[in-house]
mmCIF file of C-alpha atoms in Angstrom:
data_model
loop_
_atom_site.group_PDB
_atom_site.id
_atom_site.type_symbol
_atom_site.label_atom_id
_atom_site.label_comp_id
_atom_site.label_asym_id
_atom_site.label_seq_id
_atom_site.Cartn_x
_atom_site.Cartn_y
_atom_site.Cartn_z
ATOM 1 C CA UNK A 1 114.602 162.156 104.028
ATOM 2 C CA UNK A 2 118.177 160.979 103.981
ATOM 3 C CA UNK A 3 120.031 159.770 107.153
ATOM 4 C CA UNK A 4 123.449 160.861 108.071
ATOM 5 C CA UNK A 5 126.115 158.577 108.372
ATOM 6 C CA UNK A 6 126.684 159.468 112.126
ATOM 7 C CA UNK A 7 123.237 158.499 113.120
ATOM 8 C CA UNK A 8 123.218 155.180 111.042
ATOM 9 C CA UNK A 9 126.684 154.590 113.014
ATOM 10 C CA UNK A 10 125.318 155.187 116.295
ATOM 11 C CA UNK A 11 122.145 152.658 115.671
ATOM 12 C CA UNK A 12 124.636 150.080 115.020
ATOM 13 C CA UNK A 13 125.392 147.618 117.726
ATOM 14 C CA UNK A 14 128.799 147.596 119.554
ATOM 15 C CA UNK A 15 130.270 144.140 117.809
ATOM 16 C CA UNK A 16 129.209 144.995 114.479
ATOM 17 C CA UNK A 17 131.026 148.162 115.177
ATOM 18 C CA UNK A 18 134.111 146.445 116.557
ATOM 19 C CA UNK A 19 134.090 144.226 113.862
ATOM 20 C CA UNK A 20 134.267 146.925 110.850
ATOM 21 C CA UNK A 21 136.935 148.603 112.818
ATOM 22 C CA UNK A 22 138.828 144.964 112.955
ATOM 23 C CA UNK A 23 138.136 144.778 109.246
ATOM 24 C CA UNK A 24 139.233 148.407 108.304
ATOM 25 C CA UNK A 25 142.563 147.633 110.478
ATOM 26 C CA UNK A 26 143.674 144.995 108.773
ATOM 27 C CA UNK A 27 143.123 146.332 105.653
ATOM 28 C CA UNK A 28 145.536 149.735 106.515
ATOM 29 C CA UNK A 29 148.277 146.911 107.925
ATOM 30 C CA UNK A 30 147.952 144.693 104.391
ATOM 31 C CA UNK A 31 148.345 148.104 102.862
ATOM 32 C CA UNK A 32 151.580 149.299 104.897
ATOM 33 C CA UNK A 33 152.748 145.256 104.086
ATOM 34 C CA UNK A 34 151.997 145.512 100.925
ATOM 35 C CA UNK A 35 153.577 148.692 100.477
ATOM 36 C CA UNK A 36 156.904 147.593 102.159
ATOM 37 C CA UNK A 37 157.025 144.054 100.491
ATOM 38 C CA UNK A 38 156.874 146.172 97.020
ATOM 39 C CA UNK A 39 160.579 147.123 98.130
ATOM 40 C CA UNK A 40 161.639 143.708 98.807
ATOM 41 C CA UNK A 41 162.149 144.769 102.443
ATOM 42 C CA UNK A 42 160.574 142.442 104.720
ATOM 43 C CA UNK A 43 162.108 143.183 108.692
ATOM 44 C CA UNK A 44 162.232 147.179 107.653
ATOM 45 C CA UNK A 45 158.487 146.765 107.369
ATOM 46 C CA UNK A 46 157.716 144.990 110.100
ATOM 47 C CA UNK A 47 159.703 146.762 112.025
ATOM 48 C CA UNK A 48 158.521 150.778 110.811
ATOM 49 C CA UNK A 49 154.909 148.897 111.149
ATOM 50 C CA UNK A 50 155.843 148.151 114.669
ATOM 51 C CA UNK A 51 157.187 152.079 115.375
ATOM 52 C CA UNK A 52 154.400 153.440 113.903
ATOM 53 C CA UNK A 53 151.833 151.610 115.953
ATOM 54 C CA UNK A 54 153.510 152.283 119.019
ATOM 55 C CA UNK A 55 155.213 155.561 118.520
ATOM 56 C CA UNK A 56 152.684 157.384 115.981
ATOM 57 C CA UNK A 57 153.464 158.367 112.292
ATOM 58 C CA UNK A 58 156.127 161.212 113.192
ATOM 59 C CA UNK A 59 158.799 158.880 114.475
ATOM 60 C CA UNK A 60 158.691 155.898 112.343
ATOM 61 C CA UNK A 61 158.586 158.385 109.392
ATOM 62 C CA UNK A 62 161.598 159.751 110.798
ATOM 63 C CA UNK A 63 162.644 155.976 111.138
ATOM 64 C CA UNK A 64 162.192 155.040 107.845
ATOM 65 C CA UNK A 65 165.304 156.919 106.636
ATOM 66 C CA UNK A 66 167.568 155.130 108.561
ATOM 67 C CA UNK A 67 166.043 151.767 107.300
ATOM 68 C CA UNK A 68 166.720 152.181 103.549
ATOM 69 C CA UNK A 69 162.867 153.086 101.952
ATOM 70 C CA UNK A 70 162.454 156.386 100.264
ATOM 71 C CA UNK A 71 160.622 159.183 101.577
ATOM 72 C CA UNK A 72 157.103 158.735 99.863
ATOM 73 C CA UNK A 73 157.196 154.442 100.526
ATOM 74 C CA UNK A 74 158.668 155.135 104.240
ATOM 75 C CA UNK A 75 155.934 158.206 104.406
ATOM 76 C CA UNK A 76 153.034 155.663 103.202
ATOM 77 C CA UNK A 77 154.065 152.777 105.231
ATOM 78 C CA UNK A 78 153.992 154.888 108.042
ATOM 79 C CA UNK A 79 150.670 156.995 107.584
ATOM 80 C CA UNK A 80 148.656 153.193 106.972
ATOM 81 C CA UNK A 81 150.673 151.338 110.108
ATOM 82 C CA UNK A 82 149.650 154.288 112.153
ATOM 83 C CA UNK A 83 145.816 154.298 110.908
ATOM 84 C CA UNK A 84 145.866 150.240 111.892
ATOM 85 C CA UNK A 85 144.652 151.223 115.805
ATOM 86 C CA UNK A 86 142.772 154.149 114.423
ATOM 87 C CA UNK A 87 139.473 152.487 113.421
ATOM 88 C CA UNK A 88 139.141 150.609 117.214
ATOM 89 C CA UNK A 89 140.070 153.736 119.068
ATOM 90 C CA UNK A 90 137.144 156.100 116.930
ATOM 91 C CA UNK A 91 135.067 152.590 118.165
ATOM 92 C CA UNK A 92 136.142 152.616 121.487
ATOM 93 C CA UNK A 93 136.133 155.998 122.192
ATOM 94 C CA UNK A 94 132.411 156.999 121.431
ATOM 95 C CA UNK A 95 131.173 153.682 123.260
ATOM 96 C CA UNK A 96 133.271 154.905 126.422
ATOM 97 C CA UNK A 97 131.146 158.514 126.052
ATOM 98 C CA UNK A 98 127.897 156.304 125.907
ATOM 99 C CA UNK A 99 128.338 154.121 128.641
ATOM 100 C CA UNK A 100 130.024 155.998 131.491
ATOM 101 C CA UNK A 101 127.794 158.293 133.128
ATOM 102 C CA UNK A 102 130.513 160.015 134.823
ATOM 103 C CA UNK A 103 132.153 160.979 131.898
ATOM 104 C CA UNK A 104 128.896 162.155 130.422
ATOM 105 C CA UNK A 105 127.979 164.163 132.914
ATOM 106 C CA UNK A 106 132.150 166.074 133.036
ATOM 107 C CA UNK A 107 131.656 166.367 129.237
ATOM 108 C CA UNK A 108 128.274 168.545 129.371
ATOM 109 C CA UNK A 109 130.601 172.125 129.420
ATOM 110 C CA UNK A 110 132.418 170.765 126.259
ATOM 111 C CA UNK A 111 128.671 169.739 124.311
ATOM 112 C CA UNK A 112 128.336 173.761 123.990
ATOM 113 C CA UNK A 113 131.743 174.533 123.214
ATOM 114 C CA UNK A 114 131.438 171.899 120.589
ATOM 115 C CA UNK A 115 127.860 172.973 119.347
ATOM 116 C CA UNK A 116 129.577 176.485 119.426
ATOM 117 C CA UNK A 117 132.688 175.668 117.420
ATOM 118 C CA UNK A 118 132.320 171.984 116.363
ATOM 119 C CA UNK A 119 131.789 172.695 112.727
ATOM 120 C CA UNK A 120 135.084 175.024 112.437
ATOM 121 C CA UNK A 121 137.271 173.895 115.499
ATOM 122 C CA UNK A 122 137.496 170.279 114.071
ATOM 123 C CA UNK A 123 140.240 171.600 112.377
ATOM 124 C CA UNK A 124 142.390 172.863 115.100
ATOM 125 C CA UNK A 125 143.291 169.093 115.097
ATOM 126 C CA UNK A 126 145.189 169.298 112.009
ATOM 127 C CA UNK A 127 148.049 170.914 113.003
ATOM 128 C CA UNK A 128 147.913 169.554 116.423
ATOM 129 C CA UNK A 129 148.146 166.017 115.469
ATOM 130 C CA UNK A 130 152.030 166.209 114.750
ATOM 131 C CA UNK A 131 152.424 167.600 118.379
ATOM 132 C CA UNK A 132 149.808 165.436 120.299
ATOM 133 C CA UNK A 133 149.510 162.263 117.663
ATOM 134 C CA UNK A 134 146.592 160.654 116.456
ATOM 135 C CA UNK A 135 145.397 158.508 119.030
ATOM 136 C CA UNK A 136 145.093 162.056 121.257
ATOM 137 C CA UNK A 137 143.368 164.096 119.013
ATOM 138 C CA UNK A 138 140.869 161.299 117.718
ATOM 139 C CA UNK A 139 140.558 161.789 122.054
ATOM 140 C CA UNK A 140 140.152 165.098 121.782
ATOM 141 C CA UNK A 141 137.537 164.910 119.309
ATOM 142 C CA UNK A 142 136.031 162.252 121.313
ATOM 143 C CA UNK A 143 135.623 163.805 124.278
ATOM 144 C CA UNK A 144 134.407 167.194 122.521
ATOM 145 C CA UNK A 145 131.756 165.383 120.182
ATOM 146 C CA UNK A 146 132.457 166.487 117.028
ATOM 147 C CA UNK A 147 131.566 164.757 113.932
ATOM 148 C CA UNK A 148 133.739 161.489 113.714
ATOM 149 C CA UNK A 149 134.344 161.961 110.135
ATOM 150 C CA UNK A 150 135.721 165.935 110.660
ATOM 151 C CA UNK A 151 138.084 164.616 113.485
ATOM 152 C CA UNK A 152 139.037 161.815 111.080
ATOM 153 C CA UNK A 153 139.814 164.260 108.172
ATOM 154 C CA UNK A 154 141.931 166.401 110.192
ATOM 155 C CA UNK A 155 143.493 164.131 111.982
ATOM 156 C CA UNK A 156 144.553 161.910 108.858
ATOM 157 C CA UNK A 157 145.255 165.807 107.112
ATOM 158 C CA UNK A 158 148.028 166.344 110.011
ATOM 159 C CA UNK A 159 149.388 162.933 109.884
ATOM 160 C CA UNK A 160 150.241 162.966 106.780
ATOM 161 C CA UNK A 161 151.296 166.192 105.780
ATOM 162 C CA UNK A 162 153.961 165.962 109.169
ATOM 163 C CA UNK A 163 154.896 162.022 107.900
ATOM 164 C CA UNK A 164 155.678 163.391 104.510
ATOM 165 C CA UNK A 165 157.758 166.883 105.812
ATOM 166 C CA UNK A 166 159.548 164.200 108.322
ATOM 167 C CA UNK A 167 160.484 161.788 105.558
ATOM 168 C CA UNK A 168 161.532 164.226 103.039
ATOM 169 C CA UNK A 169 163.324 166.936 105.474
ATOM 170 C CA UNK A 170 165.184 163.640 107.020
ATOM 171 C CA UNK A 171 165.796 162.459 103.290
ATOM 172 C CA UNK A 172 167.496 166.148 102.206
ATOM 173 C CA UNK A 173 169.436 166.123 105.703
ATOM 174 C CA UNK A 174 171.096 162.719 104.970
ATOM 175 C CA UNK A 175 171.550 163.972 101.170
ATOM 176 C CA UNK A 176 173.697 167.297 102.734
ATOM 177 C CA UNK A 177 175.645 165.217 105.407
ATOM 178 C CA UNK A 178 177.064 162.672 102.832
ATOM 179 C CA UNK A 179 177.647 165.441 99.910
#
């Protein structure tokens, strides 16, 4: 009988957890370096890295313009700085619903609306996540129990389709003002 990835997750202990989320992270913010570097602009990185771990995807894409990169680099640099926190929030967020009672208990009317719809409604996150950002719907998710890896794919499905509409549609509007 095979095992599902969710319930080999969920046997694994809290640091080893941590740790893979650690490891993950700095592999999406060697990515977004990498990335940048390959334009021979160092501070622009560093600094869209910066917006997009603060401010989300949406602005720094917007950002990115401004700075010099083209749409698809300042896109990509933004989708990987903004999936750096991603790995530790998924972490922290389903060891908060284990070990607080209280919240446990608040989230029982959301367990059936997520048995309900939790195979479908995953994917009202998708076009959410350009409104709400990331770090709130991987909450959302959270909070509703749905499959980390559904919440994930939508999440990551939003971010980057809005990154890339930002980043292009700010690209064309630049492109119109100078003509």
């Amino acid at each position: 009988m095979t095992r599902s990835l969710t319930s080999m997750v969920a046997r694994l202990p809290f640091w080893r957890l941590m740790l893979y989320g650690a490891l993950t992270s700095f592999l999406f913010f060697a990515g977004s370096l990498a990335l940048g570097f390959s334009q021979g602009r160092v501070w622009p990185t560093l600094s869209l890295i910066g917006t997009s771990i603060v401010l989300e995807a949406q602005p720094a894409a917007a950002a990115s313009i401004p700075l010099g990169f083209d749409p698809p680099t300042g896109a990509g640099i933004s989708i990987l700085a903004n999936m750096i926190a991603v790995p530790i929030l998924m972490v922290g967020f389903r060891q908060m619903m284990h070990r607080f009672r209280f919240l446990r208990r608040r989230m029982e009317k959301a367990e059936a609306l997520s048995r309900k719809y939790g195979k479908f409604g995953v994917w009202v996150l998708a076009p959410l996540c350009p409104l709400l950002g990331a770090y709130a719907c991987l909450a959302i998710g959270s909070i509703l129990r749905w499959s980390p890896l559904r919440v994930l794919a939508a999440v990551v499905m939003g971010m980057v389709g809005s990154a890339f509409a930002i980043s292009y549609g700010g690209f064309a509007l630049l492109r119109l003002i100078h003509l």
